[in-house]
Amino acid sequence: MKKLNLITAFLIGATILVSSCSDDFFDTAPSDDLTDSEVFSSTKNIDALINGTIRYLMENATSQDNPGFGAIMLTREVMGDDAIARDGVYGFRDSYPFRDPYDNTTRRALFFWTLQYKVIDNVNNILANTDQANGPENEKQWLKGQAYALRAFAYLNLVQQYQFTYSKDKNALAVPIYTEPTSPSSEGGSRATVEAVYNQVFADLQQAEQLLEGFNRTMKNRPNLQVVKGLLARAYLVTEQWALAAEKAREAREGFPLMSAQQYIAGFNDVSNVEWIWGHPQRAEQNLGGASFFAYIDVTPVSGYRSIMPDPYFWQLFDDADIRKSLFEFEDDPTHPIYRWLKYKKFINKPDRSGHIPLMRASEQALIEAESEARLGHIPEALDALNALRVNRNLPELTAADFSPDALIEEILLERRRELWGEGFRLTDILRLQRAVERKESTLTYSVNGEDLPIKGHYIRVFPDNSAFVPNSPYYLFPIPINEWNNNPNL
């Protein structure tokens, strides 16, 4: 029996993150002297371990260009068509041309895999030990509900990263499923089918939905009932269960009004935003210097990576009245490192570099509702959800007379691109819709003082083997790392 490579002594390391006060996300009192039995001895300790698990998911970085789950979000963007990783600039320059993480020998391939499976193993330990802990029964119930939600979140991401979409082949082999705690000597699991992974996701979320009734979180980093409903909406969308997707999306955004046009241009950096259903708050020291989500996507500082730029053709998808179009700015200073690039100022870090990361917004859920209703042929309902978003972006309402049913679906999909840029959905949408990445050479210009300056755009427009972009290419998938293949014969 070969040992399971994906499992290391994470539980021991995670106890360092155990908080002395579970209501304070930023309180990290020293606790590395706790034994495993002490970690699980009380609901207070387990609550802190949930907190530490979330922080591990979002903040663990093996290098500057792997800033936790944010690295996965940004990789999904630059492997698409609306975002560009600037040539020669640190961060995601190898993800953009599909070299990394396609190569299963890279540190990023290993990082993406182990980051999520360590979270899964940690919540498996929480689920196995919470019932025996000292504390009120309702607290145990809520802790287990959060653990189920986090496990479902991890598997929902994994199944979309390591295999093609459900409707293409639900029987294709995806990733192993672990629902019990493991140790370094545990035998690795075999790859489950896409359908089996989604069944696990639905089972976990349905458990969480029951267990989180009555749970009132104190920080938006915690998955609550609204987050669970939003994750269900995402999973139902991918598996094309349109009625359930629309229903859960409506429920997920209850109590989270869509942000106004003025709120949209505030920087996308704080969980206090009215429509953020789930987000990750940070303090400056938690950004680990350059290893942070904002270090790569914020183009406003005078120094920094400023790695990720919008495709100029993405800029053309916006009507002039759209508040989001006001966030584009052309750099016309020939001495500036990003001269002739269009900057998109959606994400602006806080002055002390403590910007928060959005994980789920009411706008996303409105678009899930709109798309699902449109695919069911419910045009008025689809337009209601879509127009709720449009009017908050300074756009006029659309009417049924404006579109055929198929054209309305395409408009909603375009709205997903406009609204969710930079939030990690582009590659998963390309895979879900079984479409090809579309990149074309920029021939656009920007007029500056009467001179038309060429706007920089995509410089990689083929796969590494020089073949054209096509749907369902293996270049879109993340690879199981070579370390895992070598240590788990059951793969």
Short mmCIF file of C-alpha atoms in Angstrom, two decimals, residues 82 105 294 453:
data_model
loop_
_atom_site.label_atom_id
_atom_site.label_comp_id
_atom_site.label_asym_id
_atom_site.label_seq_id
_atom_site.Cartn_x
_atom_site.Cartn_y
_atom_site.Cartn_z
CA ASP A 82 -11.70 38.36 -21.63
CA THR A 105 4.93 18.51 -12.99
CA PHE A 294 -5.16 42.19 -5.59
CA LEU A 453 -2.82 54.72 -30.61
#
